[in-house]
């Protein structure tokens, strides 16, 4: 099954109608959920979050929140990898150094990165003191993908 | 955590429970102390006893979550103590047990467990199981027979429970409720609308009832008629209903006959073994209920009284063979699959057929091609003994016109090619395939291997649904990859596919041939290398059967959206070894918004998705459809729902005592339509995987029951 690239037109049109910004703007979303886990680690890889990413031309605004991690966040990044496939870091994000808080960033993307974003090849990952390889993670899709 | 053998204080506390079961290990043992006991501290740490005590701690950390603090087992893992464990492992050596555990356990990964820890865990398991006549610490090459070192007294202490009932525990006769009419091949071929006389109701596996009294207009009024609590244990039951009587398979190989209208128990038969294990379904033919047992026997009971009529052994349970699904009866032949075929032993898995009258063996079709046989060159040159897998753990279907029975086969074992000492090109016939077998002779008519050389524990074993569209005869299936396959069931020819959930195991599926191309890193996965893939081993689809709704031409399937990381482990090519051999971790499927459950409706002609419904809670029943244009399905969160088959709208839902699990049925008695569904625990990976992902969903860990619904009388 193809993961959503539909309804970008709808977002585009509604953005044009309801915003004063004349430039095309697209809204993306990531749901953050625990990194891969097992019955043995299920009590130590915790939390949940949501990140909204707004693309204006090449600039990407990232604003999100998270809560309930097992220990304080130590860092957050945007990575490049297709759905469910880990990949390299491409941008660091600012993250509250606590078990919950906000994750934000203001980035400029290359052409390739804009394309990767449209191909669902971005994911956001938050690392924590007790889970240095990452505690929360979520792939980025057009927000409309989650509408059904 | 790494456990230091010299930290004695901590393991004295942690192993307190051990002393109960094993008082001979306490201070007052009368047998002479082994000489090492008097030696300095480091030396004494090397006695079996100290090793076992240390092992108790490692066990508590690494194993108890699934196998229970006292090795008693839980819904996440089987028991590792007592009679049935010793029956399986008693004739083996500690070295073999160690090898099996190191290759397979814990399923999540073993990076933090040293070789020494594994040895001490084995010592702990042996010790709790009453191994009391050895003194030297185990080594990786300890090759004594385990049972030879269990003294009788200790062995008896392992079974303090009163003996389980055996045979008829409640006597009765269905003829006190309704006249008995033998169930013939002709009746099974075209079941009375009021009946659900076999698993999935008809030979074609449609899970469709033509009854239409309960429909899209009035389903909102559906109300509970009666509830019957079932025996506790793992359970995925598929009740049968024939002529107003419900035949109900309970955990522990117990069958009950209930009056469908009143919920009155008529008879109960304990066939044994009295464990907490799961058996999905039973069959009925003539005047018999035919039951596969979890220890791989077939037993026929008199449908009227529950009295045993015949019994036969399908395969040797002490070699690991087992069953979790029952037979289909095709023209008087009881056709039965087989599971538990992951061990490196000379015997392989087979489908076998028996005379329904007396249990006499008619034929066997072995699902593993041996050296020199057709397809025997697809196993990378491995000796026959190391060719494992090919289980048929889901009941097949049957075309009485073509005289063919259709089964899915599970994949090769262990799970990853590198653990099998094979490559991605060693496809391993006839695993992970649809096999069409002649019901008269047991000869293979055709096969279609959906996913050759399977590499992620994604078997293509589930039900085959037979559908006629015009003059075309098709067979449909969905395996764990979540791919809906359509094949011509006369020739096996590929006719199309549809991805029902996201998958990234394959980079290409040939639209003409159906040939799959694995992602390169999956093709080349090495030992202890993590590979990330969707869906997970809980399956895009699993054992919960899908339905075909003839009026709309829709196939409606219960689907699941999770992913896994998988790492192969090393398995030595030694007789008696084998296993599954992978570490796994699980996570939400990207893009699903955390929705684990999905009901998807696909048109049988185009395979197009007509509608879908997604929700957080995973689905735990098969889907059934009815002539009232309804689809029913139940979930982990205790909800049982009715959908409009054409639109996917939820028209009714209710909440039961615990997770709704099993196979719903619809039937009628005296002109009144009923819907029945079971609530149950267990159910293997479709429960354990959501258990680590959707941790906020809670439900009681007991409460197996059958619930029967109907419309209120006017």
mmCIF file of N, CA, C and O in Angstrom, chain A residues 1 3 29 31 33-40 42 83-86 137 139 141 145-146 148, chain B residues 62 106 108 499 502 504 519 532 534 565 584-588 590-591 593-594 598 616 692 695:
data_model
loop_
_atom_site.group_PDB
_atom_site.id
_atom_site.type_symbol
_atom_site.label_atom_id
_atom_site.label_comp_id
_atom_site.label_asym_id
_atom_site.label_seq_id
_atom_site.Cartn_x
_atom_site.Cartn_y
_atom_site.Cartn_z
ATOM 1 N N UNK A 1 0.827 -1.193 0.000
ATOM 2 C CA UNK A 1 0.000 0.000 0.000
ATOM 3 C C UNK A 1 0.867 1.250 0.000
ATOM 4 O O UNK A 1 1.843 1.325 0.718
ATOM 5 N N UNK A 3 1.916 4.842 1.019
ATOM 6 C CA UNK A 3 1.628 5.735 2.125
ATOM 7 C C UNK A 3 1.417 7.123 1.558
ATOM 8 O O UNK A 3 2.120 7.573 0.670
ATOM 9 N N UNK A 29 2.869 16.369 9.444
ATOM 10 C CA UNK A 29 2.701 15.985 10.849
ATOM 11 C C UNK A 29 3.459 14.696 11.126
ATOM 12 O O UNK A 29 3.547 13.815 10.262
ATOM 13 N N UNK A 31 3.530 11.725 14.288
ATOM 14 C CA UNK A 31 3.114 11.237 15.600
ATOM 15 C C UNK A 31 4.340 10.580 16.210
ATOM 16 O O UNK A 31 4.951 9.708 15.584
ATOM 17 N N UNK A 33 6.071 8.157 18.846
ATOM 18 C CA UNK A 33 5.729 7.005 19.687
ATOM 19 C C UNK A 33 7.016 6.252 20.031
ATOM 20 O O UNK A 33 8.065 6.515 19.437
ATOM 21 N N UNK A 34 6.946 5.328 20.979
ATOM 22 C CA UNK A 34 8.182 4.690 21.468
ATOM 23 C C UNK A 34 8.983 3.981 20.374
ATOM 24 O O UNK A 34 8.424 3.385 19.452
ATOM 25 N N UNK A 35 10.287 4.052 20.529
ATOM 26 C CA UNK A 35 11.228 3.335 19.665
ATOM 27 C C UNK A 35 10.965 1.824 19.804
ATOM 28 O O UNK A 35 10.327 1.383 20.751
ATOM 29 N N UNK A 36 11.497 1.026 18.869
ATOM 30 C CA UNK A 36 11.282 -0.423 18.928
ATOM 31 C C UNK A 36 11.529 -0.989 20.327
ATOM 32 O O UNK A 36 12.523 -0.658 20.967
ATOM 33 N N UNK A 37 10.607 -1.844 20.766
ATOM 34 C CA UNK A 37 10.630 -2.296 22.157
ATOM 35 C C UNK A 37 10.237 -3.768 22.259
ATOM 36 O O UNK A 37 9.798 -4.367 21.284
ATOM 37 N N UNK A 38 10.435 -4.315 23.442
ATOM 38 C CA UNK A 38 10.142 -5.721 23.725
ATOM 39 C C UNK A 38 9.472 -5.793 25.107
ATOM 40 O O UNK A 38 9.455 -4.790 25.827
ATOM 41 N N UNK A 39 8.952 -6.956 25.492
ATOM 42 C CA UNK A 39 8.383 -7.047 26.843
ATOM 43 C C UNK A 39 9.401 -6.668 27.929
ATOM 44 O O UNK A 39 9.027 -6.186 28.987
ATOM 45 N N UNK A 40 10.697 -6.859 27.636
ATOM 46 C CA UNK A 40 11.694 -6.519 28.653
ATOM 47 C C UNK A 40 11.962 -5.018 28.745
ATOM 48 O O UNK A 40 12.394 -4.538 29.771
ATOM 49 N N UNK A 42 9.658 -2.606 27.688
ATOM 50 C CA UNK A 42 8.445 -1.824 27.484
ATOM 51 C C UNK A 42 8.226 -0.785 28.584
ATOM 52 O O UNK A 42 7.617 0.255 28.351
ATOM 53 N N UNK A 83 9.841 5.336 5.418
ATOM 54 C CA UNK A 83 9.073 4.807 6.556
ATOM 55 C C UNK A 83 9.646 3.500 7.100
ATOM 56 O O UNK A 83 9.885 2.559 6.344
ATOM 57 N N UNK A 84 9.889 3.507 8.410
ATOM 58 C CA UNK A 84 10.350 2.328 9.152
ATOM 59 C C UNK A 84 11.792 1.936 8.850
ATOM 60 O O UNK A 84 12.239 0.885 9.282
ATOM 61 N N UNK A 85 12.543 2.788 8.144
ATOM 62 C CA UNK A 85 13.957 2.474 7.896
ATOM 63 C C UNK A 85 14.840 3.578 8.457
ATOM 64 O O UNK A 85 14.832 4.706 7.965
ATOM 65 N N UNK A 86 15.616 3.272 9.505
ATOM 66 C CA UNK A 86 16.462 4.285 10.116
ATOM 67 C C UNK A 86 17.459 4.866 9.111
ATOM 68 O O UNK A 86 17.913 4.167 8.208
ATOM 69 N N UNK A 137 9.990 8.395 18.424
ATOM 70 C CA UNK A 137 10.288 8.518 17.006
ATOM 71 C C UNK A 137 8.979 8.642 16.238
ATOM 72 O O UNK A 137 7.958 8.095 16.659
ATOM 73 N N UNK A 139 7.526 9.179 11.916
ATOM 74 C CA UNK A 139 7.711 9.576 10.516
ATOM 75 C C UNK A 139 6.774 10.725 10.167
ATOM 76 O O UNK A 139 5.684 10.861 10.734
ATOM 77 N N UNK A 141 4.434 12.813 7.672
ATOM 78 C CA UNK A 141 3.516 12.678 6.523
ATOM 79 C C UNK A 141 2.751 13.986 6.376
ATOM 80 O O UNK A 141 2.659 14.763 7.336
ATOM 81 N N UNK A 145 -2.844 13.167 5.501
ATOM 82 C CA UNK A 145 -2.746 11.707 5.450
ATOM 83 C C UNK A 145 -3.435 11.056 6.654
ATOM 84 O O UNK A 145 -3.931 9.939 6.572
ATOM 85 N N UNK A 146 -3.441 11.791 7.760
ATOM 86 C CA UNK A 146 -4.006 11.217 8.991
ATOM 87 C C UNK A 146 -5.497 11.491 9.132
ATOM 88 O O UNK A 146 -6.096 11.138 10.124
ATOM 89 N N UNK A 148 -8.174 10.287 7.790
ATOM 90 C CA UNK A 148 -9.263 9.299 7.694
ATOM 91 C C UNK A 148 -9.535 8.578 9.004
ATOM 92 O O UNK A 148 -8.752 8.575 9.917
ATOM 93 N N UNK B 62 15.666 -11.771 32.956
ATOM 94 C CA UNK B 62 15.585 -11.926 31.504
ATOM 95 C C UNK B 62 14.442 -12.796 31.001
ATOM 96 O O UNK B 62 14.123 -12.752 29.816
ATOM 97 N N UNK B 106 16.065 -14.510 25.053
ATOM 98 C CA UNK B 106 14.682 -14.045 24.995
ATOM 99 C C UNK B 106 14.395 -13.494 23.606
ATOM 100 O O UNK B 106 15.325 -13.051 22.938
ATOM 101 N N UNK B 108 13.396 -10.833 22.514
ATOM 102 C CA UNK B 108 13.736 -9.434 22.235
ATOM 103 C C UNK B 108 15.204 -9.185 21.980
ATOM 104 O O UNK B 108 15.588 -8.103 21.546
ATOM 105 N N UNK B 499 -1.793 -4.841 -1.712
ATOM 106 C CA UNK B 499 -1.193 -4.618 -0.394
ATOM 107 C C UNK B 499 -2.251 -4.003 0.505
ATOM 108 O O UNK B 499 -2.745 -2.917 0.228
ATOM 109 N N UNK B 502 0.707 -1.208 4.909
ATOM 110 C CA UNK B 502 2.031 -0.820 4.427
ATOM 111 C C UNK B 502 3.007 -1.986 4.590
ATOM 112 O O UNK B 502 3.031 -2.645 5.624
ATOM 113 N N UNK B 504 7.271 -2.936 3.615
ATOM 114 C CA UNK B 504 8.517 -2.537 2.953
ATOM 115 C C UNK B 504 9.521 -3.689 2.930
ATOM 116 O O UNK B 504 10.712 -3.473 2.812
ATOM 117 N N UNK B 519 13.958 -6.477 -0.197
ATOM 118 C CA UNK B 519 14.897 -5.372 -0.028
ATOM 119 C C UNK B 519 16.293 -5.944 0.147
ATOM 120 O O UNK B 519 16.457 -7.012 0.762
ATOM 121 N N UNK B 532 15.018 -3.658 9.870
ATOM 122 C CA UNK B 532 13.744 -3.053 10.218
ATOM 123 C C UNK B 532 12.759 -3.286 9.080
ATOM 124 O O UNK B 532 13.095 -3.062 7.918
ATOM 125 N N UNK B 534 8.264 -3.788 7.858
ATOM 126 C CA UNK B 534 6.821 -3.782 8.103
ATOM 127 C C UNK B 534 6.165 -4.754 7.121
ATOM 128 O O UNK B 534 6.601 -4.816 5.976
ATOM 129 N N UNK B 565 11.876 -4.858 14.266
ATOM 130 C CA UNK B 565 13.302 -4.972 13.971
ATOM 131 C C UNK B 565 13.670 -6.399 14.304
ATOM 132 O O UNK B 565 13.284 -6.929 15.348
ATOM 133 N N UNK B 584 13.743 -9.910 18.340
ATOM 134 C CA UNK B 584 12.812 -8.978 17.706
ATOM 135 C C UNK B 584 12.423 -7.855 18.642
ATOM 136 O O UNK B 584 12.312 -8.047 19.847
ATOM 137 N N UNK B 585 12.203 -6.685 18.035
ATOM 138 C CA UNK B 585 11.619 -5.537 18.735
ATOM 139 C C UNK B 585 10.488 -5.015 17.876
ATOM 140 O O UNK B 585 10.507 -5.210 16.661
ATOM 141 N N UNK B 586 9.545 -4.353 18.501
ATOM 142 C CA UNK B 586 8.337 -3.965 17.761
ATOM 143 C C UNK B 586 8.046 -2.479 17.901
ATOM 144 O O UNK B 586 8.377 -1.858 18.914
ATOM 145 N N UNK B 587 7.411 -1.906 16.887
ATOM 146 C CA UNK B 587 7.031 -0.484 16.938
ATOM 147 C C UNK B 587 5.799 -0.228 16.062
ATOM 148 O O UNK B 587 5.422 -1.058 15.240
ATOM 149 N N UNK B 588 5.223 0.965 16.277
ATOM 150 C CA UNK B 588 4.040 1.366 15.509
ATOM 151 C C UNK B 588 4.379 1.466 14.034
ATOM 152 O O UNK B 588 5.479 1.875 13.665
ATOM 153 N N UNK B 590 4.611 3.312 10.717
ATOM 154 C CA UNK B 590 4.592 4.733 10.340
ATOM 155 C C UNK B 590 3.347 5.076 9.516
ATOM 156 O O UNK B 590 2.886 4.267 8.706
ATOM 157 N N UNK B 591 2.830 6.266 9.751
ATOM 158 C CA UNK B 591 1.710 6.755 8.945
ATOM 159 C C UNK B 591 0.356 6.240 9.343
ATOM 160 O O UNK B 591 -0.637 6.556 8.694
ATOM 161 N N UNK B 593 -0.892 6.638 12.453
ATOM 162 C CA UNK B 593 -1.364 7.399 13.604
ATOM 163 C C UNK B 593 -1.567 6.510 14.829
ATOM 164 O O UNK B 593 -2.420 6.785 15.667
ATOM 165 N N UNK B 594 -0.812 5.443 14.926
ATOM 166 C CA UNK B 594 -0.927 4.560 16.083
ATOM 167 C C UNK B 594 -2.119 3.633 16.023
ATOM 168 O O UNK B 594 -2.443 2.969 17.006
ATOM 169 N N UNK B 598 -7.127 -2.575 11.742
ATOM 170 C CA UNK B 598 -7.708 -2.101 10.485
ATOM 171 C C UNK B 598 -8.644 -3.177 9.943
ATOM 172 O O UNK B 598 -8.274 -4.344 9.872
ATOM 173 N N UNK B 616 -7.246 2.306 17.212
ATOM 174 C CA UNK B 616 -6.058 2.037 18.029
ATOM 175 C C UNK B 616 -5.960 0.546 18.415
ATOM 176 O O UNK B 616 -4.911 -0.068 18.304
ATOM 177 N N UNK B 692 3.133 -4.616 23.745
ATOM 178 C CA UNK B 692 4.267 -3.718 24.004
ATOM 179 C C UNK B 692 4.110 -2.387 23.274
ATOM 180 O O UNK B 692 4.898 -1.475 23.472
ATOM 181 N N UNK B 695 0.265 -0.080 25.128
ATOM 182 C CA UNK B 695 0.317 -0.507 26.533
ATOM 183 C C UNK B 695 -0.805 0.095 27.366
ATOM 184 O O UNK B 695 -1.068 -0.365 28.471
#
